[in-house]
Amino acid sequence: MRSIISLELLKNLQDRGLIFWMLILPILFTVLFISVFTTGTEGVAREQVILSIVPGYTVMFVFFITITMIANFIKDRELGMTARLASTPLPPYKYLLGKWIPYMYIVFIQIVVLFLFGKIVYDVPLEQPFFLLITSLLLTFTVTGIGLALSLLVKTNNMGIAITQVIALGGAVLSGLWMPIDMMPSFIQTFSKFLPQYWTHQAFQQGMEGSMELSELLLPNTVLLVYGILAFTIAILRYPAFLKMARG
């Protein structure tokens, strides 16, 4: 399993396209939308916009890691790598963990870099770093878990890209990552509470401004944990069918 982790990390660190998707593009979008939505605003109003956009766009862009995960799983399947590994004594869950864990590292680094960017450039407060750390780790677990499940479910790269767009962009709109959730229709506000993006955004905002109580940390992180466990369960159940499609 360690060799799989090392190989996946090496491949992704050499992928310049991944750096663009995970760091450069989120930073560009953050700068652009903050400049647009803070035009003509000052003081507290400006700070609130920034406090919404920085964590909001962080949450939205971490979901794009699923595109890379899907592409790599399909590539391994088509090149026969999956079949060769399946012929070894390596248990399926260790294969999946070996492919999964490197992306956890990548997403966590992405979150840290985007938060540091917000802190350095826009002086975003990070009043409760421990709460932010816990939520970041669970968000990493959930997002990559969803990516793992999708990697074993979809059959083509194009299908994976389409589903990722729906989850990332659709979830962003419905969860209040683009605009305050209070401005949305009541039925969307109700629906948003079933989405991990909504709870993560709320937890990040409260943790940044220092208004979260320890008891309030439980609900958003429980939602993230449930989504992550459900996704990994789906991946385990889907693996035999995925293996049947593998060449070799």
mmCIF file of C-alpha atoms in Angstrom:
data_model
loop_
_atom_site.group_PDB
_atom_site.id
_atom_site.type_symbol
_atom_site.label_atom_id
_atom_site.label_comp_id
_atom_site.label_asym_id
_atom_site.label_seq_id
_atom_site.Cartn_x
_atom_site.Cartn_y
_atom_site.Cartn_z
ATOM 1 C CA MET A 1 0.000 0.000 0.000
ATOM 2 C CA ARG A 2 2.859 2.392 0.780
ATOM 3 C CA SER A 3 4.256 1.997 -2.717
ATOM 4 C CA ILE A 4 0.865 2.910 -4.195
ATOM 5 C CA ILE A 5 0.692 6.011 -1.984
ATOM 6 C CA SER A 6 4.206 7.085 -2.987
ATOM 7 C CA LEU A 7 3.533 6.510 -6.690
ATOM 8 C CA GLU A 8 0.271 8.463 -6.630
ATOM 9 C CA LEU A 9 1.867 11.375 -4.781
ATOM 10 C CA LEU A 10 4.745 11.477 -7.253
ATOM 11 C CA LYS A 11 2.420 11.443 -10.265
ATOM 12 C CA ASN A 12 0.271 14.238 -8.895
ATOM 13 C CA LEU A 13 3.174 16.441 -7.823
ATOM 14 C CA GLN A 14 4.423 16.311 -11.418
ATOM 15 C CA ASP A 15 1.005 17.305 -12.789
ATOM 16 C CA ARG A 16 1.096 21.054 -13.481
ATOM 17 C CA GLY A 17 -2.548 20.993 -14.510
ATOM 18 C CA LEU A 18 -3.481 19.882 -11.006
ATOM 19 C CA ILE A 19 -1.630 22.867 -9.527
ATOM 20 C CA PHE A 20 -3.650 25.150 -11.793
ATOM 21 C CA TRP A 21 -7.004 23.610 -10.812
ATOM 22 C CA MET A 22 -6.253 23.332 -7.124
ATOM 23 C CA LEU A 23 -4.405 26.602 -6.388
ATOM 24 C CA ILE A 24 -4.078 29.119 -9.224
ATOM 25 C CA LEU A 25 -7.693 29.051 -10.420
ATOM 26 C CA PRO A 26 -9.233 29.297 -6.913
ATOM 27 C CA ILE A 27 -6.977 32.246 -6.084
ATOM 28 C CA LEU A 28 -7.886 34.005 -9.346
ATOM 29 C CA PHE A 29 -11.606 33.473 -8.720
ATOM 30 C CA THR A 30 -11.298 34.642 -5.121
ATOM 31 C CA VAL A 31 -9.526 37.857 -6.128
ATOM 32 C CA LEU A 32 -11.959 38.513 -8.971
ATOM 33 C CA PHE A 33 -15.152 38.005 -7.016
ATOM 34 C CA ILE A 34 -13.932 39.884 -3.955
ATOM 35 C CA SER A 35 -13.065 42.842 -6.162
ATOM 36 C CA VAL A 36 -16.509 42.704 -7.792
ATOM 37 C CA PHE A 37 -18.611 42.251 -4.657
ATOM 38 C CA THR A 38 -16.677 44.697 -2.469
ATOM 39 C CA THR A 39 -16.831 47.572 -4.944
ATOM 40 C CA GLY A 40 -18.462 50.492 -3.149
ATOM 41 C CA THR A 41 -18.464 48.750 0.228
ATOM 42 C CA GLU A 42 -16.331 49.559 3.234
ATOM 43 C CA GLY A 43 -15.813 48.542 6.835
ATOM 44 C CA VAL A 44 -17.928 45.743 8.269
ATOM 45 C CA ALA A 45 -19.856 45.112 5.039
ATOM 46 C CA ARG A 46 -16.627 44.549 3.103
ATOM 47 C CA GLU A 47 -15.255 42.267 5.796
ATOM 48 C CA GLN A 48 -18.403 40.140 5.754
ATOM 49 C CA VAL A 49 -18.200 39.691 1.981
ATOM 50 C CA ILE A 50 -14.575 38.586 2.230
ATOM 51 C CA LEU A 51 -15.373 36.308 5.166
ATOM 52 C CA SER A 52 -17.955 34.584 2.984
ATOM 53 C CA ILE A 53 -16.013 34.376 -0.282
ATOM 54 C CA VAL A 54 -12.664 33.060 1.010
ATOM 55 C CA PRO A 55 -14.064 29.929 2.741
ATOM 56 C CA GLY A 56 -16.838 29.623 0.166
ATOM 57 C CA TYR A 57 -14.529 29.350 -2.810
ATOM 58 C CA THR A 58 -12.203 27.099 -0.851
ATOM 59 C CA VAL A 59 -15.063 24.666 -0.242
ATOM 60 C CA MET A 60 -16.191 24.846 -3.864
ATOM 61 C CA PHE A 61 -12.798 24.242 -5.458
ATOM 62 C CA VAL A 62 -11.747 21.311 -3.271
ATOM 63 C CA PHE A 63 -14.415 19.256 -5.038
ATOM 64 C CA PHE A 64 -12.573 19.545 -8.351
ATOM 65 C CA ILE A 65 -10.029 16.996 -7.104
ATOM 66 C CA THR A 66 -12.584 14.374 -8.126
ATOM 67 C CA ILE A 67 -11.789 15.048 -11.807
ATOM 68 C CA THR A 68 -8.169 14.033 -11.267
ATOM 69 C CA MET A 69 -9.145 11.027 -9.165
ATOM 70 C CA ILE A 70 -11.579 9.753 -11.783
ATOM 71 C CA ALA A 71 -9.056 10.225 -14.605
ATOM 72 C CA ASN A 72 -6.364 8.302 -12.738
ATOM 73 C CA PHE A 73 -8.641 5.409 -11.805
ATOM 74 C CA ILE A 74 -9.899 5.088 -15.378
ATOM 75 C CA LYS A 75 -6.328 5.237 -16.695
ATOM 76 C CA ASP A 76 -5.254 2.438 -14.337
ATOM 77 C CA ARG A 77 -8.287 0.408 -15.354
ATOM 78 C CA GLU A 78 -7.647 0.810 -19.076
ATOM 79 C CA LEU A 79 -3.883 0.203 -18.899
ATOM 80 C CA GLY A 80 -4.286 -3.004 -16.909
ATOM 81 C CA MET A 81 -2.727 -1.682 -13.710
ATOM 82 C CA THR A 82 -5.874 -2.409 -11.704
ATOM 83 C CA ALA A 83 -6.001 -6.007 -12.916
ATOM 84 C CA ARG A 84 -2.310 -6.571 -12.170
ATOM 85 C CA LEU A 85 -2.661 -5.250 -8.623
ATOM 86 C CA ALA A 86 -5.776 -7.390 -8.132
ATOM 87 C CA SER A 87 -3.705 -10.478 -8.964
ATOM 88 C CA THR A 88 -1.395 -9.788 -5.996
ATOM 89 C CA PRO A 89 -2.205 -10.592 -2.337
ATOM 90 C CA LEU A 90 -3.045 -6.898 -1.768
ATOM 91 C CA PRO A 91 -6.615 -6.688 -0.325
ATOM 92 C CA PRO A 92 -9.055 -4.412 -2.188
ATOM 93 C CA TYR A 93 -9.446 -2.018 0.744
ATOM 94 C CA LYS A 94 -5.665 -1.461 0.860
ATOM 95 C CA TYR A 95 -5.624 -0.764 -2.872
ATOM 96 C CA LEU A 96 -8.391 1.795 -2.422
ATOM 97 C CA LEU A 97 -6.696 3.367 0.596
ATOM 98 C CA GLY A 98 -3.407 3.547 -1.293
ATOM 99 C CA LYS A 99 -5.119 5.430 -4.122
ATOM 100 C CA TRP A 100 -7.210 7.554 -1.729
ATOM 101 C CA ILE A 101 -4.721 8.793 0.877
ATOM 102 C CA PRO A 102 -2.492 10.838 -1.503
ATOM 103 C CA TYR A 103 -5.480 12.948 -2.491
ATOM 104 C CA MET A 104 -6.215 13.643 1.156
ATOM 105 C CA TYR A 105 -2.743 15.162 1.424
ATOM 106 C CA ILE A 106 -3.304 17.234 -1.699
ATOM 107 C CA VAL A 107 -6.706 18.597 -0.641
ATOM 108 C CA PHE A 108 -5.526 19.431 2.868
ATOM 109 C CA ILE A 109 -2.552 21.356 1.459
ATOM 110 C CA GLN A 110 -4.949 23.146 -0.891
ATOM 111 C CA ILE A 111 -7.146 24.263 2.021
ATOM 112 C CA VAL A 112 -4.141 25.465 4.039
ATOM 113 C CA VAL A 113 -2.713 27.447 1.111
ATOM 114 C CA LEU A 114 -6.050 29.120 0.292
ATOM 115 C CA PHE A 115 -6.636 30.045 3.936
ATOM 116 C CA LEU A 116 -3.113 31.460 4.211
ATOM 117 C CA PHE A 117 -3.716 33.433 1.027
ATOM 118 C CA GLY A 118 -6.889 34.873 2.546
ATOM 119 C CA LYS A 119 -5.031 35.716 5.745
ATOM 120 C CA ILE A 120 -2.032 37.355 4.060
ATOM 121 C CA VAL A 121 -3.847 39.246 1.310
ATOM 122 C CA TYR A 122 -7.207 40.075 2.917
ATOM 123 C CA ASP A 123 -6.381 39.722 6.618
ATOM 124 C CA VAL A 124 -9.111 37.114 7.078
ATOM 125 C CA PRO A 125 -9.325 36.255 10.802
ATOM 126 C CA LEU A 126 -8.502 32.716 11.906
ATOM 127 C CA GLU A 127 -9.735 33.052 15.480
ATOM 128 C CA GLN A 128 -10.357 29.372 16.196
ATOM 129 C CA PRO A 129 -7.567 27.469 14.393
ATOM 130 C CA PHE A 130 -8.297 24.170 16.161
ATOM 131 C CA PHE A 131 -11.927 24.171 15.004
ATOM 132 C CA LEU A 132 -10.807 25.145 11.497
ATOM 133 C CA LEU A 133 -8.267 22.308 11.504
ATOM 134 C CA ILE A 134 -10.828 19.677 12.532
ATOM 135 C CA THR A 135 -13.323 20.833 9.910
ATOM 136 C CA SER A 136 -10.594 20.971 7.240
ATOM 137 C CA LEU A 137 -9.533 17.396 7.961
ATOM 138 C CA LEU A 138 -13.093 16.113 7.791
ATOM 139 C CA LEU A 139 -13.772 18.095 4.614
ATOM 140 C CA THR A 140 -10.663 16.486 3.117
ATOM 141 C CA PHE A 141 -11.947 13.045 4.133
ATOM 142 C CA THR A 142 -15.393 13.683 2.675
ATOM 143 C CA VAL A 143 -14.395 15.282 -0.622
ATOM 144 C CA THR A 144 -11.825 12.636 -1.482
ATOM 145 C CA GLY A 145 -14.222 9.931 -0.299
ATOM 146 C CA ILE A 146 -16.822 11.201 -2.761
ATOM 147 C CA GLY A 147 -14.118 11.307 -5.429
ATOM 148 C CA LEU A 148 -13.194 7.697 -4.660
ATOM 149 C CA ALA A 149 -16.798 6.543 -4.966
ATOM 150 C CA LEU A 150 -17.296 8.410 -8.237
ATOM 151 C CA SER A 151 -14.038 6.988 -9.611
ATOM 152 C CA LEU A 152 -15.450 3.479 -9.308
ATOM 153 C CA LEU A 153 -18.944 4.415 -10.478
ATOM 154 C CA VAL A 154 -18.413 6.426 -13.671
ATOM 155 C CA LYS A 155 -17.329 4.778 -16.903
ATOM 156 C CA THR A 156 -15.749 7.682 -18.813
ATOM 157 C CA ASN A 157 -13.772 10.830 -18.097
ATOM 158 C CA ASN A 158 -16.446 13.014 -19.669
ATOM 159 C CA MET A 159 -19.078 11.561 -17.389
ATOM 160 C CA GLY A 160 -16.824 12.217 -14.423
ATOM 161 C CA ILE A 161 -16.248 15.836 -15.426
ATOM 162 C CA ALA A 162 -19.986 16.395 -15.879
ATOM 163 C CA ILE A 163 -20.879 14.921 -12.491
ATOM 164 C CA THR A 164 -18.099 16.874 -10.792
ATOM 165 C CA GLN A 165 -19.397 20.119 -12.309
ATOM 166 C CA VAL A 166 -22.867 19.389 -10.983
ATOM 167 C CA ILE A 167 -21.599 18.581 -7.493
ATOM 168 C CA ALA A 168 -19.086 21.431 -7.273
ATOM 169 C CA LEU A 169 -20.976 24.241 -8.984
ATOM 170 C CA GLY A 170 -24.518 23.109 -8.201
ATOM 171 C CA GLY A 171 -23.608 22.481 -4.586
ATOM 172 C CA ALA A 172 -21.942 25.900 -4.402
ATOM 173 C CA VAL A 173 -25.076 27.671 -5.585
ATOM 174 C CA LEU A 174 -27.440 25.704 -3.351
ATOM 175 C CA SER A 175 -25.203 25.959 -0.275
ATOM 176 C CA GLY A 176 -24.695 29.710 -0.287
ATOM 177 C CA LEU A 177 -21.065 29.666 -1.381
ATOM 178 C CA TRP A 178 -21.688 32.261 -4.104
ATOM 179 C CA MET A 179 -24.196 34.426 -2.284
ATOM 180 C CA PRO A 180 -25.552 34.547 1.299
ATOM 181 C CA ILE A 181 -27.933 31.669 1.933
ATOM 182 C CA ASP A 182 -30.392 34.107 3.550
ATOM 183 C CA MET A 183 -30.979 35.661 0.130
ATOM 184 C CA MET A 184 -32.076 32.337 -1.365
ATOM 185 C CA PRO A 185 -35.702 31.063 -1.535
ATOM 186 C CA SER A 186 -36.877 29.219 1.560
ATOM 187 C CA PHE A 187 -37.043 25.804 -0.158
ATOM 188 C CA ILE A 188 -33.384 26.131 -1.212
ATOM 189 C CA GLN A 189 -32.429 27.116 2.338
ATOM 190 C CA THR A 190 -34.109 23.943 3.561
ATOM 191 C CA PHE A 191 -32.472 21.769 0.889
ATOM 192 C CA SER A 192 -29.026 23.245 1.563
ATOM 193 C CA LYS A 193 -29.004 21.710 5.030
ATOM 194 C CA PHE A 194 -28.652 18.281 3.421
ATOM 195 C CA LEU A 195 -25.433 19.281 1.641
ATOM 196 C CA PRO A 196 -21.922 19.007 3.112
ATOM 197 C CA GLN A 197 -20.894 22.268 1.441
ATOM 198 C CA TYR A 198 -23.430 24.247 3.481
ATOM 199 C CA TRP A 199 -22.284 22.887 6.839
ATOM 200 C CA THR A 200 -18.611 23.269 5.990
ATOM 201 C CA HIS A 201 -19.079 26.876 4.907
ATOM 202 C CA GLN A 202 -20.975 27.713 8.088
ATOM 203 C CA ALA A 203 -18.330 26.030 10.264
ATOM 204 C CA PHE A 204 -15.479 27.796 8.463
ATOM 205 C CA GLN A 205 -17.121 31.199 8.781
ATOM 206 C CA GLN A 206 -17.830 30.748 12.473
ATOM 207 C CA GLY A 207 -14.352 29.381 13.127
ATOM 208 C CA MET A 208 -12.757 32.310 11.314
ATOM 209 C CA GLU A 209 -14.658 34.972 13.202
ATOM 210 C CA GLY A 210 -14.365 33.071 16.508
ATOM 211 C CA SER A 211 -18.068 32.671 17.208
ATOM 212 C CA MET A 212 -18.300 28.856 17.287
ATOM 213 C CA GLU A 213 -18.915 26.969 20.515
ATOM 214 C CA LEU A 214 -17.490 23.478 20.956
ATOM 215 C CA SER A 215 -20.998 21.980 20.909
ATOM 216 C CA GLU A 216 -21.698 23.717 17.572
ATOM 217 C CA LEU A 217 -18.740 21.943 15.991
ATOM 218 C CA LEU A 218 -20.428 18.550 16.340
ATOM 219 C CA LEU A 219 -23.232 18.869 13.775
ATOM 220 C CA PRO A 220 -21.285 20.079 10.702
ATOM 221 C CA ASN A 221 -18.473 17.634 11.307
ATOM 222 C CA THR A 222 -20.889 14.751 11.871
ATOM 223 C CA VAL A 223 -22.484 15.541 8.504
ATOM 224 C CA LEU A 224 -19.064 15.488 6.841
ATOM 225 C CA LEU A 225 -18.103 12.241 8.562
ATOM 226 C CA VAL A 226 -21.333 10.504 7.525
ATOM 227 C CA TYR A 227 -20.892 11.566 3.894
ATOM 228 C CA GLY A 228 -17.287 10.347 3.885
ATOM 229 C CA ILE A 229 -18.099 6.961 5.420
ATOM 230 C CA LEU A 230 -21.031 6.487 3.055
ATOM 231 C CA ALA A 231 -18.815 7.302 0.065
ATOM 232 C CA PHE A 232 -16.103 4.833 1.115
ATOM 233 C CA THR A 233 -18.744 2.142 1.673
ATOM 234 C CA ILE A 234 -20.056 2.716 -1.853
ATOM 235 C CA ALA A 235 -16.495 2.453 -3.202
ATOM 236 C CA ILE A 236 -15.904 -0.880 -1.432
ATOM 237 C CA LEU A 237 -19.192 -2.288 -2.723
ATOM 238 C CA ARG A 238 -18.526 -1.022 -6.240
ATOM 239 C CA TYR A 239 -14.958 -2.352 -6.488
ATOM 240 C CA PRO A 240 -15.841 -5.877 -7.821
ATOM 241 C CA ALA A 241 -17.813 -4.359 -10.712
ATOM 242 C CA PHE A 242 -14.992 -1.888 -11.370
ATOM 243 C CA LEU A 243 -12.494 -4.754 -11.452
ATOM 244 C CA LYS A 244 -14.580 -6.663 -14.000
ATOM 245 C CA MET A 245 -14.249 -3.708 -16.401
ATOM 246 C CA ALA A 246 -10.440 -3.628 -16.012
ATOM 247 C CA ARG A 247 -8.296 -4.768 -18.904
ATOM 248 C CA GLY A 248 -5.922 -7.648 -18.443
#
